[in-house]
mmCIF file of C-alpha atoms in Angstrom:
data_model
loop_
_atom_site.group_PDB
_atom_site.id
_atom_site.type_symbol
_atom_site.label_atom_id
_atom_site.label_comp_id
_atom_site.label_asym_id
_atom_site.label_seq_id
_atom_site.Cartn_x
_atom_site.Cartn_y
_atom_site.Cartn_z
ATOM 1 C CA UNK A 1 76.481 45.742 -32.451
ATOM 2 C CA UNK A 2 73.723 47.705 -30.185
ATOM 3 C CA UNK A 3 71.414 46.395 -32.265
ATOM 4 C CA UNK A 4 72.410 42.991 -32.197
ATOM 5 C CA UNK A 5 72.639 43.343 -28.544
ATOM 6 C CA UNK A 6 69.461 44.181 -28.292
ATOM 7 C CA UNK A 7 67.926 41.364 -30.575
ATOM 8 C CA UNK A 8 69.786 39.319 -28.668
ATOM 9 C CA UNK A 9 68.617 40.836 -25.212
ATOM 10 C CA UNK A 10 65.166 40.579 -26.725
ATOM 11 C CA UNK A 11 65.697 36.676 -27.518
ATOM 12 C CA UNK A 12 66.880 36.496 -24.450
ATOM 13 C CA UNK A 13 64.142 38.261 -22.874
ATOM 14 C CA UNK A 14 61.618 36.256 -24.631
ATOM 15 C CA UNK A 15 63.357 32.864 -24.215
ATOM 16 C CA UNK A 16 62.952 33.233 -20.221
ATOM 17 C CA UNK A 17 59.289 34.655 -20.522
ATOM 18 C CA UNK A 18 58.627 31.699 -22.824
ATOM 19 C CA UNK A 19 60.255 28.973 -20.256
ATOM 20 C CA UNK A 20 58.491 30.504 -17.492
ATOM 21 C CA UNK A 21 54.644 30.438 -19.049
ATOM 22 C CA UNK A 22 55.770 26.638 -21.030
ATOM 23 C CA UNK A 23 57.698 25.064 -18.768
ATOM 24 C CA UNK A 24 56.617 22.159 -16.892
ATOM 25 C CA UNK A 25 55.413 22.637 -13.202
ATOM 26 C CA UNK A 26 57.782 21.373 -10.687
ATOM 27 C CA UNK A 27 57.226 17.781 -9.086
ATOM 28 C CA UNK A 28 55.798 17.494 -5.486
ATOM 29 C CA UNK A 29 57.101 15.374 -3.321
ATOM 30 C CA UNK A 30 55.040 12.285 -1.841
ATOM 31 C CA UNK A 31 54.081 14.402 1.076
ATOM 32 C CA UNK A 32 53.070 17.229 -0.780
ATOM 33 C CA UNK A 33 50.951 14.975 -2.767
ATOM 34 C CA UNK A 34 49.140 13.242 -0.525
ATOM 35 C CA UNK A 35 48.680 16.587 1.257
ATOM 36 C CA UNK A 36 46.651 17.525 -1.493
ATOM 37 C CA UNK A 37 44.983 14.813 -1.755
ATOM 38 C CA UNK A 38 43.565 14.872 1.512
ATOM 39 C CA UNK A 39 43.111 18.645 1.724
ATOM 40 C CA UNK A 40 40.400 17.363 -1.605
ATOM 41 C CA UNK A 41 38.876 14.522 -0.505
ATOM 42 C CA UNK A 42 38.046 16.652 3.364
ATOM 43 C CA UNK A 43 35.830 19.086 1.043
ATOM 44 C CA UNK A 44 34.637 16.331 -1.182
ATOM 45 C CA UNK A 45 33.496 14.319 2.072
ATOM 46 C CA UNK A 46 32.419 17.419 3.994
ATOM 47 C CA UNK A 47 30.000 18.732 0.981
ATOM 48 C CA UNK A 48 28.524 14.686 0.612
ATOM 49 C CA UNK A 49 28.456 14.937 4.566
ATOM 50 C CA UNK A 50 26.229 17.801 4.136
ATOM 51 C CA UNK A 51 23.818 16.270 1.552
ATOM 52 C CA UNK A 52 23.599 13.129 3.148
ATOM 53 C CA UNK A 53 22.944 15.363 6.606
ATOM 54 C CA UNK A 54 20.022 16.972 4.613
ATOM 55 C CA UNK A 55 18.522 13.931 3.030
ATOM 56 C CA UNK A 56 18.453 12.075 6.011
ATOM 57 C CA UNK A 57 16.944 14.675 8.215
ATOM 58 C CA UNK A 58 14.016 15.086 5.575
ATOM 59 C CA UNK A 59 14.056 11.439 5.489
ATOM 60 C CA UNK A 60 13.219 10.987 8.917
ATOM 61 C CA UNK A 61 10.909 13.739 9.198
ATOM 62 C CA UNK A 62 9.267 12.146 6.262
ATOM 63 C CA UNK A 63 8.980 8.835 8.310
ATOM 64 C CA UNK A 64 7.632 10.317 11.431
ATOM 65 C CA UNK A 65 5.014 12.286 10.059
ATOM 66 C CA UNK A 66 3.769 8.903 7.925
ATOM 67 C CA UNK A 67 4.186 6.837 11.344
ATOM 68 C CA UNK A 68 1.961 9.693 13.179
ATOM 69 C CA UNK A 69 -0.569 10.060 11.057
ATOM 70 C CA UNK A 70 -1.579 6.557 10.861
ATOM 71 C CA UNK A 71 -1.390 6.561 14.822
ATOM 72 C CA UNK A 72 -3.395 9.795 14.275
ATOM 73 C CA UNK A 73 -5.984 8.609 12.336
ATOM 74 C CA UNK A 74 -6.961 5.054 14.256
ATOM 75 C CA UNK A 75 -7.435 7.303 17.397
ATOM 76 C CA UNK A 76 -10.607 6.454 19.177
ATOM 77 C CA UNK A 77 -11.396 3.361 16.779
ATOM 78 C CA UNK A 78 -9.024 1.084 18.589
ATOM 79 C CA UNK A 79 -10.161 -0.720 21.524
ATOM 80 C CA UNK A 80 -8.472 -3.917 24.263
ATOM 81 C CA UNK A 81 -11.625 -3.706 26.300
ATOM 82 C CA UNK A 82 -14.016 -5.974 24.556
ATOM 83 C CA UNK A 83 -16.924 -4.832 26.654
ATOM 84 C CA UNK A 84 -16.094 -1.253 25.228
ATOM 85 C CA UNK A 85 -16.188 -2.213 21.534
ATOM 86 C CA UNK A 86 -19.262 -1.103 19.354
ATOM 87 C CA UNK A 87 -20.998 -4.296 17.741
ATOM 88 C CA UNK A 88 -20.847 -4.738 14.444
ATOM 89 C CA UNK A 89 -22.064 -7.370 11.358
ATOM 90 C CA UNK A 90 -18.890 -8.799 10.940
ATOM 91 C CA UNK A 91 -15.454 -8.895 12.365
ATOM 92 C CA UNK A 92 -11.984 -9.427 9.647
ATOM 93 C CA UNK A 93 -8.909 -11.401 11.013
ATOM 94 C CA UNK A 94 -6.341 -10.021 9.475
ATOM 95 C CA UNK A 95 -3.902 -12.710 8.374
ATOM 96 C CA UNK A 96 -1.141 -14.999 9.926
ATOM 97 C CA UNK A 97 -0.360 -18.518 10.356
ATOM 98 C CA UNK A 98 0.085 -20.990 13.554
ATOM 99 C CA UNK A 99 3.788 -21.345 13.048
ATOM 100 C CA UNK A 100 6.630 -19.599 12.357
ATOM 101 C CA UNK A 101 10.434 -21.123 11.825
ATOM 102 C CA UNK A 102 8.717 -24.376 13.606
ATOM 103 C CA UNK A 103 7.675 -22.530 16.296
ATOM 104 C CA UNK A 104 4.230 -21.674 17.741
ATOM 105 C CA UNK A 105 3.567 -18.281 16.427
ATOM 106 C CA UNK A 106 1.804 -16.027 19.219
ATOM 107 C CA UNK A 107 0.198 -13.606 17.414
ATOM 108 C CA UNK A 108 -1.555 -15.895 15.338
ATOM 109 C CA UNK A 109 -2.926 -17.390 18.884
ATOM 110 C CA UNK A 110 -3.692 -13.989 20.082
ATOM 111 C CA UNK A 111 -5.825 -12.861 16.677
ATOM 112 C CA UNK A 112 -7.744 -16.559 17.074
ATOM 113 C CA UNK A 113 -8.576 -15.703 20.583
ATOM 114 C CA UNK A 114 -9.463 -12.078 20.032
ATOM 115 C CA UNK A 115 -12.042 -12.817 17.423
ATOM 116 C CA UNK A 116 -13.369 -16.269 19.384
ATOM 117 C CA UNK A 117 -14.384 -13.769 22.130
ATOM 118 C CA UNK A 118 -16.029 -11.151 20.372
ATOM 119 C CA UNK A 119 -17.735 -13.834 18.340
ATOM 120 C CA UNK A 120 -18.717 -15.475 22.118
ATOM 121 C CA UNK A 121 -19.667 -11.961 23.282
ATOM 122 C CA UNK A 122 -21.946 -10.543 20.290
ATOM 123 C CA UNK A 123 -19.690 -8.370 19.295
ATOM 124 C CA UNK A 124 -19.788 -10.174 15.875
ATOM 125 C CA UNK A 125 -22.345 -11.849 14.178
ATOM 126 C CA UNK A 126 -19.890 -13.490 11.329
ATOM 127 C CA UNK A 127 -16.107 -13.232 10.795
ATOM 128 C CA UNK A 128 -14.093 -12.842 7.576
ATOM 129 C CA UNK A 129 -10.365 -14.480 7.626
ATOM 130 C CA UNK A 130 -8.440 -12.679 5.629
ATOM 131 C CA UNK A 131 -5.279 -14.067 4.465
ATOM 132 C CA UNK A 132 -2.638 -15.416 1.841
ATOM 133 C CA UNK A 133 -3.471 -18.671 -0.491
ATOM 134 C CA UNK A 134 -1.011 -17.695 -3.278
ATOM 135 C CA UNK A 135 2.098 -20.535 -2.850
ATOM 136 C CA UNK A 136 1.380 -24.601 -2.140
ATOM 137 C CA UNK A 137 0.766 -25.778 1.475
ATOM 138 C CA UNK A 138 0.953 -22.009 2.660
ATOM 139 C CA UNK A 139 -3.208 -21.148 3.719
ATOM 140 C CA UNK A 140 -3.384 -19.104 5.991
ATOM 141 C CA UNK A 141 -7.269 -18.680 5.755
ATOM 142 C CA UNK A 142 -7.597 -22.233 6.168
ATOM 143 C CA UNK A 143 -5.492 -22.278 9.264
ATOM 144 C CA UNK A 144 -7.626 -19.591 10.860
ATOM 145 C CA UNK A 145 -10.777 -20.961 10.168
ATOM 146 C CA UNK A 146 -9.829 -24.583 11.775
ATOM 147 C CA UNK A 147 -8.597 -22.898 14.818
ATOM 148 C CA UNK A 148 -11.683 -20.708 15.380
ATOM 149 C CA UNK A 149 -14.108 -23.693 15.314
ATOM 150 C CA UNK A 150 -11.480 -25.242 17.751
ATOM 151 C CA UNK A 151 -12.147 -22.067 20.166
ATOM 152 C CA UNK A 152 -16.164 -22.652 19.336
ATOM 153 C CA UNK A 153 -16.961 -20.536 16.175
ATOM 154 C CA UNK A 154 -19.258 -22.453 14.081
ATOM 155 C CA UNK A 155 -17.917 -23.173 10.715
ATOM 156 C CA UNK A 156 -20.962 -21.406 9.142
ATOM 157 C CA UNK A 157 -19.835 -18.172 10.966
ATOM 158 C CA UNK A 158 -16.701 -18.082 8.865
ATOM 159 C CA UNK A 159 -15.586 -16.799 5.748
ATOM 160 C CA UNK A 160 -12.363 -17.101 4.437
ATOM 161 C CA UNK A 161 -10.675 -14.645 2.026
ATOM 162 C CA UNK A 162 -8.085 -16.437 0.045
ATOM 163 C CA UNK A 163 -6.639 -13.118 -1.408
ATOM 164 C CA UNK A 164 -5.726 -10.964 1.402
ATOM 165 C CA UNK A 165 -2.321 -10.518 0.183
ATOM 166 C CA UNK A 166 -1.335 -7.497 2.173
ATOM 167 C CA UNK A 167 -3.772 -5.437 4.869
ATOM 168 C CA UNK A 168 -4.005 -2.985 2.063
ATOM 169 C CA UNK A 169 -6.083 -6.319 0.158
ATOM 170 C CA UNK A 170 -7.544 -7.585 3.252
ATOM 171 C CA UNK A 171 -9.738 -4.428 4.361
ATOM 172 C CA UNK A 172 -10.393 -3.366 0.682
ATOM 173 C CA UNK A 173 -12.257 -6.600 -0.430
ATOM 174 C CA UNK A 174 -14.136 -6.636 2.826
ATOM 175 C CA UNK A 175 -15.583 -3.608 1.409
ATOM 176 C CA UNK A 176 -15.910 -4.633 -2.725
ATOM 177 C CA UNK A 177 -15.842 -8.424 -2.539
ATOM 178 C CA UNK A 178 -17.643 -9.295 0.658
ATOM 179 C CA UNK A 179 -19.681 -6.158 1.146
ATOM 180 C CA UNK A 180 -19.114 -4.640 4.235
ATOM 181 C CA UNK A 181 -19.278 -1.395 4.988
ATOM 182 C CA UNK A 182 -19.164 -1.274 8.751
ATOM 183 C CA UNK A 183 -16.879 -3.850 10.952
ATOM 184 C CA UNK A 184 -14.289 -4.734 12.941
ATOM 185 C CA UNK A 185 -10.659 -5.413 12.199
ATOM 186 C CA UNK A 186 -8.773 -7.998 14.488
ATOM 187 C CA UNK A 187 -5.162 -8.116 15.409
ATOM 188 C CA UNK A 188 -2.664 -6.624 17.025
ATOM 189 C CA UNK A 189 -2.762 -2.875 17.807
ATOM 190 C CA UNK A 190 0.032 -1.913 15.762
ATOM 191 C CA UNK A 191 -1.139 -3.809 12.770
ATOM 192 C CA UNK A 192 -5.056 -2.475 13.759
ATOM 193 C CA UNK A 193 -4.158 1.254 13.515
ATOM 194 C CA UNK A 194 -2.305 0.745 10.036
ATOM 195 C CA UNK A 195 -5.714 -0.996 8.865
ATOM 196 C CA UNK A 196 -7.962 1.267 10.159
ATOM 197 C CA UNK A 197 -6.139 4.466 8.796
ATOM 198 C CA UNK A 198 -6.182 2.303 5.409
ATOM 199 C CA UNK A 199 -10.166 1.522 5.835
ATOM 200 C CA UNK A 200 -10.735 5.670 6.747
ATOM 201 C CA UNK A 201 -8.732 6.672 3.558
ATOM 202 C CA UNK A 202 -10.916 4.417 1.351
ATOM 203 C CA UNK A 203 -13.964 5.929 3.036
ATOM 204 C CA UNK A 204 -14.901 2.987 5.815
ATOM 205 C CA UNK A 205 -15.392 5.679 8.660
ATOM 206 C CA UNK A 206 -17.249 3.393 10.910
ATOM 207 C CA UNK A 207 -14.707 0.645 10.848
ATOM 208 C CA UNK A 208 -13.258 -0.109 14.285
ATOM 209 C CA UNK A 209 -10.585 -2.697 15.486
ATOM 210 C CA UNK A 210 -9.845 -4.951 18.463
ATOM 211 C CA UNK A 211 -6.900 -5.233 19.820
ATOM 212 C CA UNK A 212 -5.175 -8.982 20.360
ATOM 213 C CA UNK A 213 -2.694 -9.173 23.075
ATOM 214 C CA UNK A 214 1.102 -8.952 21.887
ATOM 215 C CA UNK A 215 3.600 -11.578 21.412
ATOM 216 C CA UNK A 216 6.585 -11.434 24.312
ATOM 217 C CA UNK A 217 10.168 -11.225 23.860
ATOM 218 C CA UNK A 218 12.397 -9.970 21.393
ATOM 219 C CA UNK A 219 9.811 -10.354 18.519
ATOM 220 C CA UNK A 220 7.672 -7.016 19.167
ATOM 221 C CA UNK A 221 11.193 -5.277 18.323
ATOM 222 C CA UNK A 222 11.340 -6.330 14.968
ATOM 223 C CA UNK A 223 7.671 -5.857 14.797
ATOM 224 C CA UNK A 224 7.606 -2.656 15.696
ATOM 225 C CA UNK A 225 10.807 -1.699 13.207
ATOM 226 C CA UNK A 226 8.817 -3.891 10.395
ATOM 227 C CA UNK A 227 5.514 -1.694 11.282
ATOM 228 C CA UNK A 228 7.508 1.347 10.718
ATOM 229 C CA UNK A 229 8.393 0.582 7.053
ATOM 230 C CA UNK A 230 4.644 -0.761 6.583
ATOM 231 C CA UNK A 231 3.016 2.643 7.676
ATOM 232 C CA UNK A 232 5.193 4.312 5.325
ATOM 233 C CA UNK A 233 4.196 2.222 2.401
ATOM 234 C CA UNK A 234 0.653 1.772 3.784
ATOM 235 C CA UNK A 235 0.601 6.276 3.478
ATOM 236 C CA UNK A 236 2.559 6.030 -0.147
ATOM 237 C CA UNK A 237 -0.097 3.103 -1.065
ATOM 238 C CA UNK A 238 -2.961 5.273 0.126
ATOM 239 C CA UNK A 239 -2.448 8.452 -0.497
ATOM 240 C CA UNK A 240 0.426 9.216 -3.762
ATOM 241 C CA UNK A 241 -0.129 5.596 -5.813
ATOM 242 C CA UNK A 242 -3.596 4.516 -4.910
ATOM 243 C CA UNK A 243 -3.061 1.272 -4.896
ATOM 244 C CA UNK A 244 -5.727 -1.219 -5.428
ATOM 245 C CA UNK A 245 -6.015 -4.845 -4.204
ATOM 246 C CA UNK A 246 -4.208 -7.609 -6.158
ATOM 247 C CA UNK A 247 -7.469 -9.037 -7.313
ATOM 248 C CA UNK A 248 -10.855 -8.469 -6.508
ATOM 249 C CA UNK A 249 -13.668 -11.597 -8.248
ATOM 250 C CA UNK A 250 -16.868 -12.046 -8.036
ATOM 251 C CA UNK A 251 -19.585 -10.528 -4.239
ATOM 252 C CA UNK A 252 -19.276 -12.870 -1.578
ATOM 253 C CA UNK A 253 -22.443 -12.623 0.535
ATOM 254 C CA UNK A 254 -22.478 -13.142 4.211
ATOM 255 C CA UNK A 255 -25.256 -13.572 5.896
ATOM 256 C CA UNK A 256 -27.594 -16.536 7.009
ATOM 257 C CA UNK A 257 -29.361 -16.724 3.581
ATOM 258 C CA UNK A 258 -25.877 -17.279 2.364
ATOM 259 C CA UNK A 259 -23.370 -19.645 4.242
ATOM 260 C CA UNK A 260 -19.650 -20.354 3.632
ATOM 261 C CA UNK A 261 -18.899 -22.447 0.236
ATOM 262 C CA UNK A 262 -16.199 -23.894 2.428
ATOM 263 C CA UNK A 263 -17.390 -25.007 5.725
ATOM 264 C CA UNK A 264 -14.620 -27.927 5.519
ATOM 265 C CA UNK A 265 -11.519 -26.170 6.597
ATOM 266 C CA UNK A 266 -7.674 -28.264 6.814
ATOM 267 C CA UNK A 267 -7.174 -29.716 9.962
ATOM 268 C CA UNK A 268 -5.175 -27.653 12.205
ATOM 269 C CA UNK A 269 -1.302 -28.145 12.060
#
């Protein structure tokens, strides 16, 4: 009987040490549920907090030192006084067209302006336009060219650049298309410090720009937030993929043995 006792106590024993490792947990309630699943999803936000803290603070950091050292790098090549400006061969509009949305676009008055007047004041002996040809009835070289020979540039002054895609193409084939090695970059001065850090990292030292007035209103703040993104691709462009021009073609020569092939622009819209 003892001994049966004792299997039996040792059943017993067993039986409650097996419920208690095997059995089931018990149910939470609703509260103690979602409880839980808050207390889970505060350290899952908290630790993506953290990373997305630590991205974005590189991220910006990343941003401003790209913004700076374009602003860095166009110091003392950028000028608004005209009188101040070196002289050089040839000036390059960079490109834009007369209207935007319908409206009159005032940059693209500004740039015309800008280069009329260094043309006018020997700053310039010829001008490049530099712009995009790539989609039907968009020219913006064309468009240039017909409003500088409305401000007085003579037509055999100006040569126009039907692949200047981006600034990045614009100041690079003034360089291994049209064969300058010294000259002046026209637009505004945000845009001219971007193209002159691009023309100094592709070895055009003595390039300098001119600055065209800015556009009024709301406009310059989207500018200005657009020029942000630019300098960072212009750096990534430059420096880390070394990006080249779309196309390149055959030398353009500019000089007086060698006028404009298309002295004809459109008519100004």
């Amino acid at each position: 009987m003892r001994q049966d006792s004792k299997v039996q106590g040792g059943r017993a024993k067993f039986g409650v040490a097996a419920s208690i490792t095997g059995a089931r947990p018990e149910r939470r309630s609703l509260g103690e549920w979602i409880h839980g699943e808050m207390v889970w999803f505060d350290k899952f936000l908290k630790r993506w907090l953290v990373r997305i803290m630590v991205l974005g603070t590189h991220l910006a950091i990343a941003i401003t030192a790209f913004y700076f050292a374009v602003w860095g790098m166009a110091r003392g090549k950028v000028y608004d006084n005209i009188a101040d400006i070196p002289s050089r061969e040839c000036g390059l509009v960079l490109g834009t067209v007369p209207k935007t949305d319908g409206r009159s676009n005032q940059f693209f008055k500004a740039r015309m302006l800008a280069a009329a007047n260094l043309y006018k004041e020997q700053k310039v002996r010829y001008l490049i336009v530099s712009g995009d040809n790539s989609r039907n009835g968009y020219d913006e070289p064309s468009e240039m060219k017909a409003a500088l020979i409305a401000l007085g540039v003579p037509a055999t002054k100006i040569y126009c650049d039907y692949a200047g895609f981006r600034t990045l193409d614009s100041v690079i084939r003034a360089r291994k298309v049209f064969g300058q090695k010294e000259f002046t970059i026209i637009s505004q001065k945000y845009h001219n410090e971007r193209a002159i850090y691009i023309a100094h990292r592709n070895g055009l030292s003595e390039c300098v720009a001119f600055n065209a007035t800015d556009a009024t209103g709301a406009i310059m703040w989207k500018q200005y937030a657009r020029e942000t993104i630019a300098r960072v691709m212009a750096v990534l462009d430059v420096e880390f993929l070394k990006t080249e021009p779309k196309m390149l073609g055959e030398p353009v020569y500019i000089g007086e043995k060698s006028p404009p092939v298309d002295a004809n622009p459109l008519p100004l819209r």
